[in-house]
Amino acid sequence: MVRATMSFPSGFLWGTATAAHQVEGDNTNNDWWAWEQEPGRILAGHRSGKACDWWGGRWAEDFDRAAETGQNTHRLSLEWSRIEPSPAVWDDSALDAYRQMLRGALERGLMPMVTLQHFTLPKWLAERGGWLASDVVPSFERFTRKVVSGLMDLVGLWVTINEPFLVAFFGYGSHEFPPGAGSLPKALDALRSLALAHGAAYRAIHELQPGALVGVAHHIRGYVPARAASPLDRQMARIRTRLASETFPRMLTNGRFAALWRNEHLPGVAGTQDFFGLNYYTVERCAFDLRLPGQLFTRGFYPPGADLSPTGFLANEPEGLGRALAWARRFGLPIYVTENGVEDPEDRMRPRYLAAHLRQVWKAVNVGTPVRGYYHWSLVDNFEWERGWTQRFGLWGLDTETQARQRRPSVDFYAEICRANALSSEMVARYAPEALESLFPSHGPEGLDIERG
Ligand code: FCB
């Protein structure tokens, strides 16, 4: 067996990511809670319910788990509807509860990264149109000012919005997320508001806390043509990539909202990222299909033989992360992998998925890509939006009836990586032996590959 170690730079951040609605429980005053009560919205009729009971205080035991297993950071989000239950009415006890949570993280050596908006909106704002409401941008800025003033002594790393493209397109372009508007023009309007809201929040945070680092967690999905020789498939993959992965990050650089038929300059949006937050999960094949106008004439699928997660939701495609990091580097900003993980209750795939993706991060770092940290999704199984509890992304499993946590083997694998600040062949041999040869090859190729030069 090859003995080799892939070491990460000193000070590298190792953690996990969570989102308020997915872990807190009893978030009764937001749009997702209302959505969950509607029949047919969530797979198997699941509801977030008590979730992981973090609002009941179980964040403390989960932070213990994270800290005891070598993690040094945690990404969490704030629930806007708790802090501002009605327009401009503040619940300071909710803000205090977050102060406790953040202090609890710091006391355990977990440096917090805080997301201001992770999918949910207060009900009062959703009722006014959500991301299409005429006052959504000033509302988000007001909320940002309130929480940053109240928490900035504890937080220096802010994510304004999680996956704005998904919020706009799943919520306003189709029906997966509330409000399920199903209109492409509305999705583009929502995307525009999200960019303006981010810009306003970015400026507000810097005014209050000049030293803060502010970014967005962008969902960067890989899209590749189903048939490399097909110009139409290639074109579809290109359109998807531009729209879903590139539009938002580019907009925050040059202030230009250029998506499908829209092309306009957005004031206050250019140059509003201090770091690039990158959520990466998988790569999808794209085939041109005339029967799917609603999906921009693209059929997305995983190829036969792909290494699929148990429900077929994700394919293990680590090279896609390498490509995403290489692309993100062009922004000239520090990069954090703000999410990456796989749904896998039996923990059969997670160890090799984790190892293969970390190898890509390591490769990127070694060619000078400024990756500063990695947040695995997630610490403990949590409520997976429209897929309810059918998908289990946690390092720890969760029994929603009893709130008992179950330690999956990946807990120990990740702990060894975090503690060593490295991934070694010896660790892979123990936790993901099936991936050893591909990650740490013991033999070179048969011959010099003159074809590939
Ligand atoms: C991302 C979301 C996160 C979680 C993972 C699996 O798109 O940001 O909340 O649901 O997917």
Tab-separated table of C-alpha atoms and ligand atoms in Angstrom:
chain	number	residue	atom	x	y	z
A	1	MET	CA	0.000	0.000	0.000
A	2	VAL	CA	1.156	3.516	-0.809
A	3	ARG	CA	1.835	5.609	2.260
A	4	ALA	CA	1.101	9.225	1.611
A	5	THR	CA	-0.455	12.164	3.393
A	6	MET	CA	-2.293	15.093	1.914
A	7	SER	CA	-1.699	17.925	4.371
A	8	PHE	CA	-3.697	21.130	4.531
A	9	PRO	CA	-2.299	24.581	5.317
A	10	SER	CA	-2.062	25.479	8.985
A	11	GLY	CA	-5.092	27.375	10.220
A	12	PHE	CA	-7.390	25.559	7.789
A	13	LEU	CA	-10.989	25.586	9.034
A	14	TRP	CA	-12.739	22.259	9.497
A	15	GLY	CA	-16.408	22.170	10.360
A	16	THR	CA	-19.940	21.321	9.492
A	17	ALA	CA	-22.865	23.433	8.312
A	18	THR	CA	-26.481	23.606	9.473
A	19	ALA	CA	-29.465	25.896	8.839
A	20	ALA	CA	-31.901	27.222	11.417
A	21	HIS	CA	-35.133	25.789	10.042
A	22	GLN	CA	-33.551	22.403	9.454
A	23	VAL	CA	-32.301	21.925	13.020
A	24	GLU	CA	-34.151	24.231	15.435
A	25	GLY	CA	-37.712	22.903	15.444
A	26	ASP	CA	-40.961	24.798	16.041
A	27	ASN	CA	-40.240	27.533	13.522
A	28	THR	CA	-43.955	28.141	13.245
A	29	ASN	CA	-43.797	31.724	12.022
A	30	ASN	CA	-42.118	31.279	8.628
A	31	ASP	CA	-43.140	30.418	5.069
A	32	TRP	CA	-41.685	26.888	5.172
A	33	TRP	CA	-43.701	25.892	8.232
A	34	ALA	CA	-46.890	26.984	6.437
A	35	TRP	CA	-45.767	25.162	3.287
A	36	GLU	CA	-45.189	21.948	5.243
A	37	GLN	CA	-48.811	21.978	6.390
A	38	GLU	CA	-50.069	21.905	2.782
A	39	PRO	CA	-50.718	18.394	1.493
A	40	GLY	CA	-48.348	17.194	-1.214
A	41	ARG	CA	-45.638	19.795	-0.662
A	42	ILE	CA	-43.174	17.639	1.279
A	43	LEU	CA	-42.217	14.100	0.389
A	44	ALA	CA	-44.065	11.514	2.465
A	45	GLY	CA	-45.980	14.339	4.184
A	46	HIS	CA	-43.041	14.978	6.494
A	47	ARG	CA	-42.793	18.112	8.618
A	48	SER	CA	-39.905	19.830	10.334
A	49	GLY	CA	-41.646	19.549	13.739
A	50	LYS	CA	-39.081	19.556	16.535
A	51	ALA	CA	-36.292	18.958	13.977
A	52	CYS	CA	-33.078	18.430	16.012
A	53	ASP	CA	-34.537	20.446	18.891
A	54	TRP	CA	-31.791	23.060	18.834
A	55	TRP	CA	-34.286	25.692	19.986
A	56	GLY	CA	-34.975	23.444	22.941
A	57	GLY	CA	-31.256	23.592	23.768
A	58	ARG	CA	-29.816	20.554	22.013
A	59	TRP	CA	-27.430	22.754	20.037
A	60	ALA	CA	-25.187	22.478	23.107
A	61	GLU	CA	-24.803	18.709	22.930
A	62	ASP	CA	-24.325	18.866	19.153
A	63	PHE	CA	-21.649	21.554	19.503
A	64	ASP	CA	-19.981	19.285	22.078
A	65	ARG	CA	-19.982	16.535	19.469
A	66	ALA	CA	-18.457	18.822	16.856
A	67	ALA	CA	-15.765	20.148	19.186
A	68	GLU	CA	-14.909	16.753	20.662
A	69	THR	CA	-14.339	15.406	17.178
A	70	GLY	CA	-11.732	17.925	16.156
A	71	GLN	CA	-13.819	20.557	14.370
A	72	ASN	CA	-12.794	24.184	14.799
A	73	THR	CA	-15.642	26.035	13.101
A	74	HIS	CA	-19.385	25.774	12.570
A	75	ARG	CA	-21.649	27.388	9.992
A	76	LEU	CA	-25.169	28.053	11.273
A	77	SER	CA	-28.032	30.341	10.297
A	78	LEU	CA	-30.379	32.726	12.072
A	79	GLU	CA	-34.143	32.419	11.805
A	80	TRP	CA	-35.392	35.826	10.693
A	81	SER	CA	-38.996	35.093	11.772
A	82	ARG	CA	-37.882	34.567	15.367
A	83	ILE	CA	-35.900	37.788	15.563
A	84	GLU	CA	-38.473	39.931	13.734
A	85	PRO	CA	-41.830	38.197	14.305
A	86	SER	CA	-43.773	41.174	12.834
A	87	PRO	CA	-42.470	44.001	10.666
A	88	ALA	CA	-39.965	46.092	12.651
A	89	VAL	CA	-40.987	44.372	15.893
A	90	TRP	CA	-37.980	42.728	17.479
A	91	ASP	CA	-37.859	39.799	19.839
A	92	ASP	CA	-34.703	40.463	21.797
A	93	SER	CA	-35.018	37.193	23.661
A	94	ALA	CA	-34.540	35.369	20.329
A	95	LEU	CA	-31.444	37.422	19.614
A	96	ASP	CA	-30.217	36.577	23.117
A	97	ALA	CA	-30.747	32.890	22.447
A	98	TYR	CA	-28.513	33.224	19.371
A	99	ARG	CA	-25.932	35.094	21.456
A	100	GLN	CA	-25.863	32.141	23.821
A	101	MET	CA	-25.536	29.718	20.956
A	102	LEU	CA	-22.681	31.694	19.419
A	103	ARG	CA	-20.933	32.079	22.750
A	104	GLY	CA	-21.375	28.348	23.216
A	105	ALA	CA	-19.689	27.749	19.882
A	106	LEU	CA	-16.765	30.048	20.712
A	107	GLU	CA	-16.300	28.508	24.174
A	108	ARG	CA	-15.907	25.136	22.494
A	109	GLY	CA	-13.349	26.424	20.005
A	110	LEU	CA	-15.812	26.532	17.101
A	111	MET	CA	-15.377	29.746	15.118
A	112	PRO	CA	-18.859	30.663	13.880
A	113	MET	CA	-19.764	31.481	10.294
A	114	VAL	CA	-23.281	32.911	10.318
A	115	THR	CA	-25.809	32.867	7.491
A	116	LEU	CA	-28.455	35.583	7.671
A	117	GLN	CA	-30.947	33.969	5.323
A	118	HIS	CA	-31.085	30.255	4.611
A	119	PHE	CA	-34.261	29.672	2.559
A	120	THR	CA	-36.937	30.698	5.101
A	121	LEU	CA	-38.756	34.047	5.244
A	122	PRO	CA	-40.959	35.405	8.023
A	123	LYS	CA	-44.621	34.744	7.295
A	124	TRP	CA	-45.424	38.470	7.271
A	125	LEU	CA	-42.913	39.027	4.502
A	126	ALA	CA	-44.013	35.957	2.532
A	127	GLU	CA	-47.578	37.288	2.676
A	128	ARG	CA	-46.387	40.519	1.072
A	129	GLY	CA	-44.813	38.579	-1.816
A	130	GLY	CA	-41.533	37.307	-0.353
A	131	TRP	CA	-38.630	38.111	-2.660
A	132	LEU	CA	-41.077	39.906	-4.949
A	133	ALA	CA	-42.396	42.238	-2.221
A	134	SER	CA	-41.703	45.881	-2.993
A	135	ASP	CA	-40.011	46.394	0.390
A	136	VAL	CA	-38.032	43.154	0.586
A	137	VAL	CA	-34.653	44.848	0.074
A	138	PRO	CA	-35.031	47.481	2.840
A	139	SER	CA	-36.600	44.798	5.063
A	140	PHE	CA	-33.570	42.550	4.655
A	141	GLU	CA	-31.250	45.475	5.295
A	142	ARG	CA	-33.157	46.396	8.487
A	143	PHE	CA	-32.938	42.804	9.722
A	144	THR	CA	-29.235	42.678	8.866
A	145	ARG	CA	-28.518	45.881	10.793
A	146	LYS	CA	-30.365	44.572	13.820
A	147	VAL	CA	-28.566	41.242	14.009
A	148	VAL	CA	-25.126	42.516	13.091
A	149	SER	CA	-25.347	45.252	15.749
A	150	GLY	CA	-26.402	42.606	18.260
A	151	LEU	CA	-23.922	39.870	17.371
A	152	MET	CA	-20.830	41.425	15.838
A	153	ASP	CA	-18.729	40.959	18.933
A	154	LEU	CA	-19.152	37.206	18.392
A	155	VAL	CA	-19.086	36.837	14.598
A	156	GLY	CA	-16.657	38.011	11.928
A	157	LEU	CA	-17.685	35.814	9.032
A	158	TRP	CA	-21.102	36.426	7.492
A	159	VAL	CA	-22.976	34.729	4.674
A	160	THR	CA	-25.823	37.020	3.644
A	161	ILE	CA	-27.894	34.550	1.613
A	162	ASN	CA	-27.719	30.821	1.026
A	163	GLU	CA	-28.007	29.631	-2.582
A	164	PRO	CA	-29.864	32.608	-4.069
A	165	PHE	CA	-30.274	30.869	-7.400
A	166	LEU	CA	-32.165	27.972	-5.791
A	167	VAL	CA	-34.327	30.347	-3.773
A	168	ALA	CA	-35.337	32.184	-6.953
A	169	PHE	CA	-35.805	29.225	-9.257
A	170	PHE	CA	-37.203	26.577	-6.912
A	171	GLY	CA	-39.486	29.076	-5.195
A	172	TYR	CA	-40.570	31.382	-8.004
A	173	GLY	CA	-39.645	29.500	-11.202
A	174	SER	CA	-41.063	26.107	-10.195
A	175	HIS	CA	-42.875	24.528	-7.270
A	176	GLU	CA	-40.307	22.855	-5.011
A	177	PHE	CA	-40.010	25.730	-2.525
A	178	PRO	CA	-42.556	28.262	-1.280
A	179	PRO	CA	-44.247	30.205	-2.742
A	180	GLY	CA	-44.180	27.796	-5.730
A	181	ALA	CA	-44.963	30.567	-8.204
A	182	GLY	CA	-43.931	28.546	-11.284
A	183	SER	CA	-43.022	31.533	-13.438
A	184	LEU	CA	-39.669	32.131	-15.102
A	185	PRO	CA	-40.098	35.928	-15.236
A	186	LYS	CA	-40.890	35.894	-11.513
A	187	ALA	CA	-37.802	33.775	-10.822
A	188	LEU	CA	-35.689	36.406	-12.562
A	189	ASP	CA	-37.382	39.193	-10.578
A	190	ALA	CA	-36.683	37.303	-7.364
A	191	LEU	CA	-33.054	36.822	-8.362
A	192	ARG	CA	-32.759	40.552	-8.944
A	193	SER	CA	-34.168	41.287	-5.448
A	194	LEU	CA	-31.802	38.754	-3.913
A	195	ALA	CA	-28.826	40.515	-5.493
A	196	LEU	CA	-30.012	43.954	-4.381
A	197	ALA	CA	-30.717	42.637	-0.869
A	198	HIS	CA	-27.264	41.095	-0.681
A	199	GLY	CA	-25.689	44.361	-1.858
A	200	ALA	CA	-27.581	46.376	0.759
A	201	ALA	CA	-26.674	43.896	3.499
A	202	TYR	CA	-23.026	43.853	2.433
A	203	ARG	CA	-22.774	47.621	2.757
A	204	ALA	CA	-24.699	47.675	6.036
A	205	ILE	CA	-22.429	45.044	7.589
A	206	HIS	CA	-19.289	46.896	6.566
A	207	GLU	CA	-20.634	50.152	7.910
A	208	LEU	CA	-21.267	48.530	11.300
A	209	GLN	CA	-18.306	46.171	11.338
A	210	PRO	CA	-15.579	47.270	8.933
A	211	GLY	CA	-13.384	44.222	9.564
A	212	ALA	CA	-16.096	41.645	8.817
A	213	LEU	CA	-15.808	39.223	5.921
A	214	VAL	CA	-19.040	38.971	3.953
A	215	GLY	CA	-20.034	36.570	1.193
A	216	VAL	CA	-22.764	34.398	-0.285
A	217	ALA	CA	-23.013	30.597	-0.265
A	218	HIS	CA	-23.325	29.909	-3.988
A	219	HIS	CA	-24.622	26.567	-5.182
A	220	ILE	CA	-22.198	25.473	-7.892
A	221	ARG	CA	-23.510	22.408	-9.647
A	222	GLY	CA	-21.620	20.776	-12.482
A	223	TYR	CA	-23.387	20.488	-15.835
A	224	VAL	CA	-21.752	18.505	-18.601
A	225	PRO	CA	-23.120	17.537	-22.026
A	226	ALA	CA	-24.662	14.049	-22.155
A	227	ARG	CA	-23.012	13.472	-25.544
A	228	ALA	CA	-19.788	15.404	-25.914
A	229	ALA	CA	-20.152	15.343	-29.719
A	230	SER	CA	-23.639	16.883	-29.673
A	231	PRO	CA	-23.609	20.668	-30.197
A	232	LEU	CA	-27.123	20.885	-28.713
A	233	ASP	CA	-26.206	18.991	-25.556
A	234	ARG	CA	-23.118	21.148	-25.231
A	235	GLN	CA	-25.207	24.281	-25.637
A	236	MET	CA	-27.712	23.126	-22.985
A	237	ALA	CA	-24.913	22.395	-20.506
A	238	ARG	CA	-23.466	25.825	-21.198
A	239	ILE	CA	-26.819	27.586	-20.683
A	240	ARG	CA	-27.386	25.770	-17.385
A	241	THR	CA	-23.905	26.531	-16.155
A	242	ARG	CA	-24.173	30.206	-17.025
A	243	LEU	CA	-27.609	30.594	-15.507
A	244	ALA	CA	-27.501	28.415	-12.413
A	245	SER	CA	-23.883	28.605	-11.343
A	246	GLU	CA	-22.327	31.698	-12.892
A	247	THR	CA	-24.995	34.427	-12.955
A	248	PHE	CA	-25.029	35.364	-9.298
A	249	PRO	CA	-21.302	35.317	-8.560
A	250	ARG	CA	-20.603	37.330	-11.720
A	251	MET	CA	-23.300	39.819	-10.793
A	252	LEU	CA	-21.659	40.466	-7.427
A	253	THR	CA	-18.435	41.230	-9.256
A	254	ASN	CA	-19.554	43.513	-12.070
A	255	GLY	CA	-23.025	44.616	-10.948
A	256	ARG	CA	-24.570	43.411	-14.196
A	257	PHE	CA	-27.707	41.257	-14.002
A	258	ALA	CA	-27.385	39.245	-17.223
A	259	ALA	CA	-29.638	36.185	-17.254
A	260	LEU	CA	-31.728	34.824	-20.144
A	261	TRP	CA	-33.484	37.884	-21.608
A	262	ARG	CA	-32.566	40.211	-18.737
A	263	ASN	CA	-29.628	42.559	-18.947
A	264	GLU	CA	-29.399	45.517	-16.610
A	265	HIS	CA	-27.015	47.214	-14.238
A	266	LEU	CA	-27.892	46.825	-10.547
A	267	PRO	CA	-26.760	49.700	-8.345
A	268	GLY	CA	-24.758	48.832	-5.235
A	269	VAL	CA	-24.110	45.239	-6.206
A	270	ALA	CA	-20.661	45.301	-7.843
A	271	GLY	CA	-17.717	44.332	-5.649
A	272	THR	CA	-19.782	43.028	-2.741
A	273	GLN	CA	-17.962	39.817	-1.850
A	274	ASP	CA	-15.032	39.424	0.528
A	275	PHE	CA	-14.939	35.678	0.053
A	276	PHE	CA	-16.452	33.099	-2.250
A	277	GLY	CA	-18.730	30.620	-0.433
A	278	LEU	CA	-19.088	27.456	-2.484
A	279	ASN	CA	-21.721	24.781	-1.927
A	280	TYR	CA	-20.946	21.761	-4.070
A	281	TYR	CA	-22.702	18.409	-4.279
A	282	THR	CA	-22.701	16.844	-7.738
A	283	VAL	CA	-22.501	16.948	-11.549
A	284	GLU	CA	-25.436	16.361	-13.853
A	285	ARG	CA	-25.500	15.318	-17.538
A	286	CYS	CA	-27.512	17.584	-19.837
A	287	ALA	CA	-29.324	16.401	-22.965
A	288	PHE	CA	-31.303	18.595	-25.328
A	289	ASP	CA	-34.992	17.626	-25.182
A	290	LEU	CA	-37.616	19.425	-27.219
A	291	ARG	CA	-40.397	18.087	-24.971
A	292	LEU	CA	-39.176	20.029	-21.920
A	293	PRO	CA	-39.674	23.750	-22.565
A	294	GLY	CA	-40.318	24.306	-18.832
A	295	GLN	CA	-36.836	22.992	-18.111
A	296	LEU	CA	-35.257	25.135	-20.793
A	297	PHE	CA	-35.232	22.121	-23.167
A	298	THR	CA	-32.819	20.232	-20.991
A	299	ARG	CA	-33.117	16.777	-19.512
A	300	GLY	CA	-30.794	16.435	-16.559
A	301	PHE	CA	-29.738	13.000	-15.372
A	302	TYR	CA	-26.937	10.894	-13.930
A	303	PRO	CA	-25.276	8.479	-16.353
A	304	PRO	CA	-25.726	4.718	-16.045
A	305	GLY	CA	-23.073	3.349	-13.744
A	306	ALA	CA	-22.778	6.561	-11.732
A	307	ASP	CA	-21.899	6.133	-8.052
A	308	LEU	CA	-25.320	7.190	-6.707
A	309	SER	CA	-26.459	8.043	-3.196
A	310	PRO	CA	-29.167	5.780	-1.710
A	311	THR	CA	-32.165	7.765	-2.997
A	312	GLY	CA	-30.423	8.598	-6.270
A	313	PHE	CA	-30.331	12.278	-5.325
A	314	LEU	CA	-26.587	12.731	-5.830
A	315	ALA	CA	-23.813	11.172	-7.857
A	316	ASN	CA	-20.336	11.019	-6.367
A	317	GLU	CA	-18.511	13.296	-8.829
A	318	PRO	CA	-15.526	14.760	-6.982
A	319	GLU	CA	-13.850	16.193	-10.109
A	320	GLY	CA	-16.771	18.603	-10.328
A	321	LEU	CA	-15.605	20.167	-7.075
A	322	GLY	CA	-12.115	20.523	-8.524
A	323	ARG	CA	-13.547	22.324	-11.554
A	324	ALA	CA	-15.768	24.521	-9.369
A	325	LEU	CA	-12.789	25.554	-7.221
A	326	ALA	CA	-10.664	26.285	-10.287
A	327	TRP	CA	-13.449	28.522	-11.612
A	328	ALA	CA	-14.111	30.227	-8.274
A	329	ARG	CA	-10.423	31.122	-8.109
A	330	ARG	CA	-10.876	33.619	-10.932
A	331	PHE	CA	-12.696	35.935	-8.489
A	332	GLY	CA	-9.434	36.482	-6.634
A	333	LEU	CA	-11.071	35.985	-3.224
A	334	PRO	CA	-10.528	33.561	-0.360
A	335	ILE	CA	-12.772	30.532	-0.853
A	336	TYR	CA	-14.690	28.538	1.719
A	337	VAL	CA	-16.397	25.285	0.787
A	338	THR	CA	-19.548	26.237	2.670
A	339	GLU	CA	-21.354	22.916	2.023
A	340	ASN	CA	-20.531	19.477	0.666
A	341	GLY	CA	-21.929	16.107	1.664
A	342	VAL	CA	-24.164	13.206	0.802
A	343	GLU	CA	-27.422	11.663	2.030
A	344	ASP	CA	-26.505	8.224	3.287
A	345	PRO	CA	-28.211	6.733	6.356
A	346	GLU	CA	-26.076	3.587	6.319
A	347	ASP	CA	-22.854	5.550	5.844
A	348	ARG	CA	-21.716	3.314	3.001
A	349	MET	CA	-20.890	6.026	0.532
A	350	ARG	CA	-20.119	9.006	2.798
A	351	PRO	CA	-16.536	7.981	3.678
A	352	ARG	CA	-15.457	7.647	0.051
A	353	TYR	CA	-17.446	10.741	-0.982
A	354	LEU	CA	-15.767	12.740	1.778
A	355	ALA	CA	-12.267	11.463	0.999
A	356	ALA	CA	-12.568	12.006	-2.748
A	357	HIS	CA	-13.930	15.545	-2.359
A	358	LEU	CA	-11.250	16.479	0.163
A	359	ARG	CA	-8.608	15.229	-2.230
A	360	GLN	CA	-9.953	17.759	-4.741
A	361	VAL	CA	-9.773	20.525	-2.144
A	362	TRP	CA	-6.200	19.507	-1.348
A	363	LYS	CA	-5.267	19.508	-5.041
A	364	ALA	CA	-6.734	22.989	-5.453
A	365	VAL	CA	-4.850	24.291	-2.423
A	366	ASN	CA	-1.631	22.879	-3.817
A	367	VAL	CA	-1.876	24.883	-7.012
A	368	GLY	CA	-2.392	28.039	-4.975
A	369	THR	CA	-6.217	28.209	-4.851
A	370	PRO	CA	-6.926	30.130	-1.646
A	371	VAL	CA	-9.321	27.647	-0.009
A	372	ARG	CA	-9.539	28.553	3.681
A	373	GLY	CA	-11.974	26.012	5.045
A	374	TYR	CA	-14.370	23.134	4.498
A	375	TYR	CA	-17.857	22.736	5.997
A	376	HIS	CA	-19.359	19.289	5.676
A	377	TRP	CA	-23.125	19.150	5.274
A	378	SER	CA	-24.143	18.239	7.922
A	379	LEU	CA	-23.402	17.732	11.606
A	380	VAL	CA	-26.561	15.762	12.353
A	381	ASP	CA	-29.465	14.550	10.175
A	382	ASN	CA	-31.906	17.399	9.685
A	383	PHE	CA	-35.077	18.401	7.872
A	384	GLU	CA	-34.248	18.291	4.172
A	385	TRP	CA	-36.765	20.793	2.790
A	386	GLU	CA	-39.112	19.352	0.157
A	387	ARG	CA	-37.494	15.940	0.716
A	388	GLY	CA	-38.405	15.960	4.399
A	389	TRP	CA	-36.694	13.333	6.521
A	390	THR	CA	-36.235	10.930	3.604
A	391	GLN	CA	-32.623	12.069	3.213
A	392	ARG	CA	-29.997	11.797	5.930
A	393	PHE	CA	-26.984	14.040	5.488
A	394	GLY	CA	-25.662	13.950	9.053
A	395	LEU	CA	-22.321	12.710	10.273
A	396	TRP	CA	-24.554	11.785	13.214
A	397	GLY	CA	-27.873	10.094	12.582
A	398	LEU	CA	-31.025	11.340	14.297
A	399	ASP	CA	-34.009	9.471	15.657
A	400	THR	CA	-36.724	12.107	15.338
A	401	GLU	CA	-38.951	10.300	17.867
A	402	THR	CA	-36.441	10.157	20.692
A	403	GLN	CA	-33.920	12.826	19.631
A	404	ALA	CA	-31.189	10.211	20.075
A	405	ARG	CA	-28.066	10.744	17.975
A	406	GLN	CA	-26.322	7.843	16.330
A	407	ARG	CA	-22.591	8.017	15.666
A	408	ARG	CA	-21.889	7.016	12.072
A	409	PRO	CA	-18.386	5.783	11.149
A	410	SER	CA	-17.831	9.022	9.197
A	411	VAL	CA	-17.783	10.893	12.515
A	412	ASP	CA	-14.503	9.207	13.394
A	413	PHE	CA	-13.108	9.470	9.889
A	414	TYR	CA	-13.790	13.212	9.764
A	415	ALA	CA	-12.435	13.627	13.292
A	416	GLU	CA	-9.113	12.062	12.271
A	417	ILE	CA	-8.917	14.357	9.248
A	418	CYS	CA	-9.721	17.481	11.294
A	419	ARG	CA	-7.227	16.612	14.035
A	420	ALA	CA	-4.419	15.742	11.634
A	421	ASN	CA	-5.292	18.670	9.323
A	422	ALA	CA	-4.643	16.054	6.662
A	423	LEU	CA	-6.044	13.098	4.788
A	424	SER	CA	-3.770	10.069	4.719
A	425	SER	CA	-3.756	6.837	2.725
A	426	GLU	CA	-3.790	4.992	6.005
A	427	MET	CA	-7.069	6.694	7.047
A	428	VAL	CA	-8.620	5.950	3.665
A	429	ALA	CA	-7.522	2.306	3.967
A	430	ARG	CA	-9.473	2.045	7.206
A	431	TYR	CA	-12.624	4.065	6.431
A	432	ALA	CA	-13.020	3.891	2.644
A	433	PRO	CA	-10.840	1.007	1.443
A	434	GLU	CA	-12.748	0.773	-1.832
A	435	ALA	CA	-11.488	4.250	-2.764
A	436	LEU	CA	-7.857	3.711	-1.787
A	437	GLU	CA	-6.537	2.782	-5.209
A	438	SER	CA	-8.245	5.675	-6.977
A	439	LEU	CA	-7.202	8.253	-4.359
A	440	PHE	CA	-3.694	6.952	-3.679
A	441	PRO	CA	-2.743	4.889	-6.762
A	442	SER	CA	-0.103	2.264	-6.118
A	443	HIS	CA	0.775	1.834	-9.787
A	444	GLY	CA	1.314	4.273	-12.578
A	445	PRO	CA	-0.436	3.842	-15.919
A	446	GLU	CA	0.575	0.951	-18.227
A	447	GLY	CA	2.236	3.171	-20.767
A	448	LEU	CA	3.048	6.783	-21.410
A	449	ASP	CA	-0.165	8.235	-22.721
A	450	ILE	CA	1.094	9.989	-25.848
A	451	GLU	CA	-2.488	10.566	-27.018
A	452	ARG	CA	-3.182	12.954	-24.192
A	453	GLY	CA	0.207	14.644	-24.500
B	1	FCB	C1	-28.324	22.625	-0.005
B	1	FCB	C2	-28.952	23.458	1.097
B	1	FCB	C3	-28.888	22.798	2.458
B	1	FCB	C4	-29.152	21.321	2.374
B	1	FCB	C5	-28.287	20.674	1.331
B	1	FCB	C6	-28.442	19.178	1.220
B	1	FCB	O1	-28.858	23.012	-1.241
B	1	FCB	O2	-28.292	24.694	1.193
B	1	FCB	O3	-29.785	23.467	3.294
B	1	FCB	O4	-30.497	21.079	2.164
B	1	FCB	O5	-28.562	21.259	0.084
